[in-house]
mmCIF file of C-alpha atoms in Angstrom:
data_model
loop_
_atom_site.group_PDB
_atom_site.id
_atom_site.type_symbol
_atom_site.label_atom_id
_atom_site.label_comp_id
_atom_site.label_asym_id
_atom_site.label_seq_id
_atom_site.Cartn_x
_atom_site.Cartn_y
_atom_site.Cartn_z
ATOM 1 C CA UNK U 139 -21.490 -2.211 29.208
ATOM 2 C CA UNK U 140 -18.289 -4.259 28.121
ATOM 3 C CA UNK U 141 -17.637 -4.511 24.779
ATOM 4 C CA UNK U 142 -15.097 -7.668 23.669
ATOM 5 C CA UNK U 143 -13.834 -7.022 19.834
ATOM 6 C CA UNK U 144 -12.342 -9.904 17.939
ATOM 7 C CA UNK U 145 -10.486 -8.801 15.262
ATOM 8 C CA UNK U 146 -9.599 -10.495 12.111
ATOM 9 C CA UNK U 147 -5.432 -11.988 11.967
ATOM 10 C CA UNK U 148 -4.322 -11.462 8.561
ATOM 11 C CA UNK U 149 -1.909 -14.698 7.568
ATOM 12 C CA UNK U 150 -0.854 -16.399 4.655
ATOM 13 C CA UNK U 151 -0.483 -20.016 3.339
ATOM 14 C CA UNK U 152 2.544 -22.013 3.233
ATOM 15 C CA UNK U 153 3.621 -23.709 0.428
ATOM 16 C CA UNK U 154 3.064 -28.105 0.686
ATOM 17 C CA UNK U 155 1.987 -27.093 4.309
ATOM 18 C CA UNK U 156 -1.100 -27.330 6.451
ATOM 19 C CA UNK U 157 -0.174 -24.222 8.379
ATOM 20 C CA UNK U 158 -0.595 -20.707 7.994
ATOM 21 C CA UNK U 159 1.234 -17.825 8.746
ATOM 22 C CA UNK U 160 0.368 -15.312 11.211
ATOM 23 C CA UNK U 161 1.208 -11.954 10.106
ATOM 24 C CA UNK U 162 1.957 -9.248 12.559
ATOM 25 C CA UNK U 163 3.631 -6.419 10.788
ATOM 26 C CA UNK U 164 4.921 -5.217 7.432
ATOM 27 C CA UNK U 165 8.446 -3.298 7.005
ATOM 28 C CA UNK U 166 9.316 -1.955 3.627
ATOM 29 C CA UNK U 167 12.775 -1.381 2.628
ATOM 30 C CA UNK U 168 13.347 1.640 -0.124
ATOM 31 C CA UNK U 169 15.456 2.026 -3.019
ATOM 32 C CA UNK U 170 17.319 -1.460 -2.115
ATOM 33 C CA UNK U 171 18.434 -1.565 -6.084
ATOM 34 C CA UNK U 172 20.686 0.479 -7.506
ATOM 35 C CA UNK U 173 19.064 0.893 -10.933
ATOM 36 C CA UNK U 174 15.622 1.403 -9.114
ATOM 37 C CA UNK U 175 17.291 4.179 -6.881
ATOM 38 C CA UNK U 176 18.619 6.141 -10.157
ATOM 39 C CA UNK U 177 14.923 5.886 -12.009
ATOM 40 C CA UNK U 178 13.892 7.429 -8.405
ATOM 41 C CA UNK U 179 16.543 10.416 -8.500
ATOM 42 C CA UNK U 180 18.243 9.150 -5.782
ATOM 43 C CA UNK U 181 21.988 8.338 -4.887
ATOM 44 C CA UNK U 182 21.963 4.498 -4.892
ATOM 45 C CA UNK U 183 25.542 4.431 -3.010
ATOM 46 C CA UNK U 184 25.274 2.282 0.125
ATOM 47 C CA UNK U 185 23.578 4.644 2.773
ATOM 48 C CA UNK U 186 21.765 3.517 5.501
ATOM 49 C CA UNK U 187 18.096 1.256 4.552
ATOM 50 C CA UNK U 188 15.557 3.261 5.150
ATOM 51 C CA UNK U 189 11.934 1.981 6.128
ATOM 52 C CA UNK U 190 8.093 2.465 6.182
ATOM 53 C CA UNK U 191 5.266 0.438 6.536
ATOM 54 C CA UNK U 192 2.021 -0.754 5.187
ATOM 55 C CA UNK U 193 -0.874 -2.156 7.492
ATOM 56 C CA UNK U 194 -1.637 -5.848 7.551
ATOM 57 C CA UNK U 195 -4.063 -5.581 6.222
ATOM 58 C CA UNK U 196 -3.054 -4.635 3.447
ATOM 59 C CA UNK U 197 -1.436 -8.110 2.594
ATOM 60 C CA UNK U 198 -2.898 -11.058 1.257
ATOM 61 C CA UNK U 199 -2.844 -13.815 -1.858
ATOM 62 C CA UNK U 200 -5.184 -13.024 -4.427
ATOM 63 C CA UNK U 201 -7.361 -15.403 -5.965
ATOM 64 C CA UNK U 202 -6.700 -13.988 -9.616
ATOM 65 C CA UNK U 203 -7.938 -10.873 -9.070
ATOM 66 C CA UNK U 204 -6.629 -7.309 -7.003
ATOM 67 C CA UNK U 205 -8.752 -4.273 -6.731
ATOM 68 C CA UNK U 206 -7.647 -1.214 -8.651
ATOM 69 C CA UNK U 207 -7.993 1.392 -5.605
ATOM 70 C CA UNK U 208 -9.616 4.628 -5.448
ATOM 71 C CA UNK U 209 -8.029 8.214 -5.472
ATOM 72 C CA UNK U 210 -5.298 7.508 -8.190
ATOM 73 C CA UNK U 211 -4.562 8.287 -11.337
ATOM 74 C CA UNK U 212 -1.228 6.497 -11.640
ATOM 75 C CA UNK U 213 -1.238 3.694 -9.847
ATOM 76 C CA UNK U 214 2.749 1.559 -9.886
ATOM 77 C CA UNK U 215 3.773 -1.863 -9.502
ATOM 78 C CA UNK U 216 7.251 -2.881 -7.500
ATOM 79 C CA UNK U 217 7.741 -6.276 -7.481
ATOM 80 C CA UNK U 218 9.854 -8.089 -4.519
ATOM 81 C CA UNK U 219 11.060 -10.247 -2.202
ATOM 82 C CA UNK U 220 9.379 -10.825 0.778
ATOM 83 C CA UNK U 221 10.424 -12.406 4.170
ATOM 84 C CA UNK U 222 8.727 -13.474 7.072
ATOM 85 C CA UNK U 223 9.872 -13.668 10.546
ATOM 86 C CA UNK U 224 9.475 -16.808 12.991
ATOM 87 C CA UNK U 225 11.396 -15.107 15.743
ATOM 88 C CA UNK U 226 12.667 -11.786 16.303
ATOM 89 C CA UNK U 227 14.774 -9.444 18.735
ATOM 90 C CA UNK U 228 16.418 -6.297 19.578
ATOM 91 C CA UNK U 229 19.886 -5.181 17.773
ATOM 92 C CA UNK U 230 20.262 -8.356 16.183
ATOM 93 C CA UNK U 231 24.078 -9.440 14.557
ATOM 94 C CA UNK U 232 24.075 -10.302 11.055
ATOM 95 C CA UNK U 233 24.256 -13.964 11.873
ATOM 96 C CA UNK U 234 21.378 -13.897 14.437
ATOM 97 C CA UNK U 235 19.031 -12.370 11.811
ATOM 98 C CA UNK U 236 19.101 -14.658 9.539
ATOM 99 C CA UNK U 237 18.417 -17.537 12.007
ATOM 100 C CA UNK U 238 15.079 -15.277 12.419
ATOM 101 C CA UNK U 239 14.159 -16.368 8.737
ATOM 102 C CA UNK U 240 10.454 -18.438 8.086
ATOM 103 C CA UNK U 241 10.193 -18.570 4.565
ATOM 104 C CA UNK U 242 9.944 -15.983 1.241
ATOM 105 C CA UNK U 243 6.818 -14.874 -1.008
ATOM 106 C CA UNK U 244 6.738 -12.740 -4.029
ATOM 107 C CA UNK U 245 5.245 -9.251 -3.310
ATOM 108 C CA UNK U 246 3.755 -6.127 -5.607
ATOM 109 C CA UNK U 247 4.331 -3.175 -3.184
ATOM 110 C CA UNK U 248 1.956 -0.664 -4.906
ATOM 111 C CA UNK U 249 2.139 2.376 -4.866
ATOM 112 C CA UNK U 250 -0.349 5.110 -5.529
ATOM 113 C CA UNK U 251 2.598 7.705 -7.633
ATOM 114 C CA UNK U 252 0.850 10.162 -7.816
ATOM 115 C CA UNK U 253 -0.164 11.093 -4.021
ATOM 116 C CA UNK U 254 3.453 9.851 -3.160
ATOM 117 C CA UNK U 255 4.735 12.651 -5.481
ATOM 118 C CA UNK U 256 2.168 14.996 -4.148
ATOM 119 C CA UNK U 257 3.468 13.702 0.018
ATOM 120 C CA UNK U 258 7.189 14.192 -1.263
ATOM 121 C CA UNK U 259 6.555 17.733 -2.300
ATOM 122 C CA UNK U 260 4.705 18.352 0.887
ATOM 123 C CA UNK U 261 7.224 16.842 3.340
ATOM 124 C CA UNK U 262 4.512 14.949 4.597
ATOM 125 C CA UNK U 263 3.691 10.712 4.917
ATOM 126 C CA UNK U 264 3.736 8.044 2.584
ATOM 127 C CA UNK U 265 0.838 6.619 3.942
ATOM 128 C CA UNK U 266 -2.277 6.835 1.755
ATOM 129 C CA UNK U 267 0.739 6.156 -1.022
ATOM 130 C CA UNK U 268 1.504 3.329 0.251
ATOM 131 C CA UNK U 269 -0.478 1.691 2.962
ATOM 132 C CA UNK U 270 -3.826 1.233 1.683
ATOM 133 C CA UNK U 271 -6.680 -1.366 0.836
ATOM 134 C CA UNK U 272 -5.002 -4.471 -0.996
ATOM 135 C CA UNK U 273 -1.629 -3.018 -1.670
ATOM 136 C CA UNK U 274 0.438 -6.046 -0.814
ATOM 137 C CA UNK U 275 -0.467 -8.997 -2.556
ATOM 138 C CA UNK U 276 1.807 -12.108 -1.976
ATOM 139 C CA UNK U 277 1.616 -15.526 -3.248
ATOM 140 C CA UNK U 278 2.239 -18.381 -0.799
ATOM 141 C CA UNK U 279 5.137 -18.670 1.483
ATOM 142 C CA UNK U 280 7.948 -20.935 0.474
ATOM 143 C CA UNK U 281 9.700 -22.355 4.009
ATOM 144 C CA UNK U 282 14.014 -21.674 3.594
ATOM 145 C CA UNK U 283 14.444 -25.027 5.036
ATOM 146 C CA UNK U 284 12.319 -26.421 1.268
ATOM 147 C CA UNK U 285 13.651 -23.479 -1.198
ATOM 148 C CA UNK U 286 17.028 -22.512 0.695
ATOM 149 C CA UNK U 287 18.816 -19.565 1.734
ATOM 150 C CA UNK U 288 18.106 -17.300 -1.104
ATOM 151 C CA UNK U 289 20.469 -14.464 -2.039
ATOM 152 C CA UNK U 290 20.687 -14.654 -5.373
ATOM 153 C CA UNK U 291 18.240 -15.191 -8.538
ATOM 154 C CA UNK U 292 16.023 -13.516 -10.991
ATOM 155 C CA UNK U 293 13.338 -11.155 -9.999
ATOM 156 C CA UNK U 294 11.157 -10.341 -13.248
ATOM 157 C CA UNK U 295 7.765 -8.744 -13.260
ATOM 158 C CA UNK U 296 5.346 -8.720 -16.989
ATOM 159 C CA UNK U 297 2.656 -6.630 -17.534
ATOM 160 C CA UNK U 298 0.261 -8.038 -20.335
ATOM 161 C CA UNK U 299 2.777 -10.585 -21.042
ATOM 162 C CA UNK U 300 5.204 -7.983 -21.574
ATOM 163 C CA UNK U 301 8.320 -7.578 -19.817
ATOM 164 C CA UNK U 302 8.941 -4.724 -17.388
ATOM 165 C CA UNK U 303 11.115 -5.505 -14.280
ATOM 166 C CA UNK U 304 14.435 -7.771 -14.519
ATOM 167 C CA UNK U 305 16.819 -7.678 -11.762
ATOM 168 C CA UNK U 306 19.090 -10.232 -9.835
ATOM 169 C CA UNK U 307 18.589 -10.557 -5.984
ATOM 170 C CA UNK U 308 22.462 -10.306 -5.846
ATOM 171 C CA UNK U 309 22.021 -6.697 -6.902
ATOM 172 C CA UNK U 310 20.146 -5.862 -3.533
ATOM 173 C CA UNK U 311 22.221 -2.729 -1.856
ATOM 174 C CA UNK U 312 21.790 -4.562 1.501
ATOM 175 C CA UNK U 313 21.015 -8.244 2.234
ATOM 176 C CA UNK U 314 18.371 -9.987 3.723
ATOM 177 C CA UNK U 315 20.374 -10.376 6.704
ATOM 178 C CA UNK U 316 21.347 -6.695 6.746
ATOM 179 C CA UNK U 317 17.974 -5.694 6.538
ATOM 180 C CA UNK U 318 16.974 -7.417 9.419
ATOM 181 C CA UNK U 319 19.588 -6.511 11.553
ATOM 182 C CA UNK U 320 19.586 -3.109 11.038
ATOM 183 C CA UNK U 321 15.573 -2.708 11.352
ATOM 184 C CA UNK U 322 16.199 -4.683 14.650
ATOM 185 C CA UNK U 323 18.047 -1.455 16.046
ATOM 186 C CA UNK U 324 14.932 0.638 15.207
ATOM 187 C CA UNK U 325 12.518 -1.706 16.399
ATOM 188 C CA UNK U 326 11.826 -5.310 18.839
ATOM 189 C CA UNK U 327 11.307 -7.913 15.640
ATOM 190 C CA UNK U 328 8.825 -9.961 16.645
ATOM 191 C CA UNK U 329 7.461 -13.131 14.932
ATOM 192 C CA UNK U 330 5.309 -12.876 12.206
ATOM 193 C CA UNK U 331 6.353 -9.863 10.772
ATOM 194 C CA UNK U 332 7.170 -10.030 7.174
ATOM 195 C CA UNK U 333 9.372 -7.058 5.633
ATOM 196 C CA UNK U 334 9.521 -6.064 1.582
ATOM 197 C CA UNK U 335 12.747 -6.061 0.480
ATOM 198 C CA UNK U 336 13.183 -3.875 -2.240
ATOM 199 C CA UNK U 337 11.950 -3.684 -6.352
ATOM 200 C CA UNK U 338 14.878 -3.531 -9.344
ATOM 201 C CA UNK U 339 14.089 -0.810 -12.396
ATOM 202 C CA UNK U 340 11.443 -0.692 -14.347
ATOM 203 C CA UNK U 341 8.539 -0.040 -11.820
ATOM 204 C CA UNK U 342 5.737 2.065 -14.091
ATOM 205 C CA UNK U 343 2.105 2.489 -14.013
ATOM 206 C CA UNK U 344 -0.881 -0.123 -13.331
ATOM 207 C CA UNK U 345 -4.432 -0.166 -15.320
ATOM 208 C CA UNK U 346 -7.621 -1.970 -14.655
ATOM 209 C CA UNK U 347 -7.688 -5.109 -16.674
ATOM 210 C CA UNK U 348 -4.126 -5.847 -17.145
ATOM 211 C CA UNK U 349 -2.144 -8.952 -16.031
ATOM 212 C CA UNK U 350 0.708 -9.018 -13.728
ATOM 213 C CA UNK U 351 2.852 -11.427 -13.410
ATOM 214 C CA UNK U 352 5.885 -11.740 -10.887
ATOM 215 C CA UNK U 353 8.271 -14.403 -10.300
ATOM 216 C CA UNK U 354 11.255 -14.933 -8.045
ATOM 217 C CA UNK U 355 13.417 -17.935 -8.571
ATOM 218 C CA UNK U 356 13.225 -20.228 -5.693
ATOM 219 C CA UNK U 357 10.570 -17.950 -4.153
ATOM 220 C CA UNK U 358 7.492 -18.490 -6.535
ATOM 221 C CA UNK U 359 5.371 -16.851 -8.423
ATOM 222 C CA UNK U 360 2.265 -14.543 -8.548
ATOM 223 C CA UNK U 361 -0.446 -13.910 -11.438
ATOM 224 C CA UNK U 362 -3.489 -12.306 -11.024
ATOM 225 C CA UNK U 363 -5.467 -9.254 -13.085
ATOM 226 C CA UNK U 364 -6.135 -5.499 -11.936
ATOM 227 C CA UNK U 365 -9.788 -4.813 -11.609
#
């Protein structure tokens, strides 16, 4: 017997647009900001980006609501900028990767602290940290050639109306474009893969009925409540 599955393509609206984005795969960057890399205990001089990923399925725009997910006690919000890829290739230049550009969204990598902690300690994966059910949210996709090239610009996110994250996307350790380039020695970019870009201080803990609320100017913004 032959079996045929069909399986479900994740993709994401586009802002004043009929289309929709395809989404293929998700890059993270870490400790992009320098504040965000002290809160972390880590160096933030310049090193190398370093990357991991989250399924595709774990992104997607909420309709007002995200899931608080199981197996975590301290559950952490990291807002960001995210960027999707209409083209892609293989140990891009700096100039080439930015041509590979589609649009920008405002993220919430979550993270699940407390099994990261727990994975650190253990020199093992981020992955049930990081990668599971609904941990990307993203609002709509803004198109560069409608919003612009965007490398600078506040990146806030409030919790309960309160004030948490505040950061500059000029304070990013690497660019967009550096990003890009250097995950293109590492892997082929394709298009449709999107990458999150980094958070700025002030990443803390997550509780069922509270309100987040992330904005990035020129990129958007995204509001929904923890359940």
């Amino acid at each position: 017997m032959k079996y045929i599955f069909e399986l479900p393509r994740v993709s994401l609206p586009v802002k004043d647009r009929e289309q929709q984005f395809p989404v293929n795969r998700v890059f993270c960057v870490g400790r992009n900001y320098a504040e965000h890399a002290k809160e972390m205990g880590a160096d933030p001089d310049r090193e190398a980006p370093f990357f991991f990923s989250k399924p595709a399925s774990a992104v997607f725009v909420p309709q007002g609501e995200v899931p608080y997910p199981p197996r975590t006690g301290d559950l952490h919000h990291e807002a960001e900028l995210v960027v999707a890829l209409h083209r892609g290739g293989h140990s891009l230049t700096v100039a080439a990767a930015r041509d590979c550009v589609f649009g920008y969204s405002v993220g919430i990598d979550f993270t699940r602290r407390d099994l990261q902690a727990e994975a650190k300690k253990q020199g093992r994966p981020w992955d049930t940290a990081k990668g599971f059910d609904a941990s990307g949210p993203m609002s709509e996709l803004v198109a560069v050639e409608d919003c612009g090239w965007l490398d600078r610009g506040a990146i806030t996110l409030s919790l309960n109306g309160e004030q948490k994250q505040q950061g500059d996307l000029s304070d990013m350790i690497w660019k967009v474009e550096e990003i890009i380039a250097e995950l293109s020695t590492y892997y082929t970019l394709q298009a449709g893969d999107i990458i999150f870009t980094g958070t700025p201080a002030g990443v803390g803990a997550v509780n069922r009925g509270d309100v987040v609320d992330a904005a990035i100017a020129g990129a958007g913004q995204l509001t929904f409540r923890m359940v």
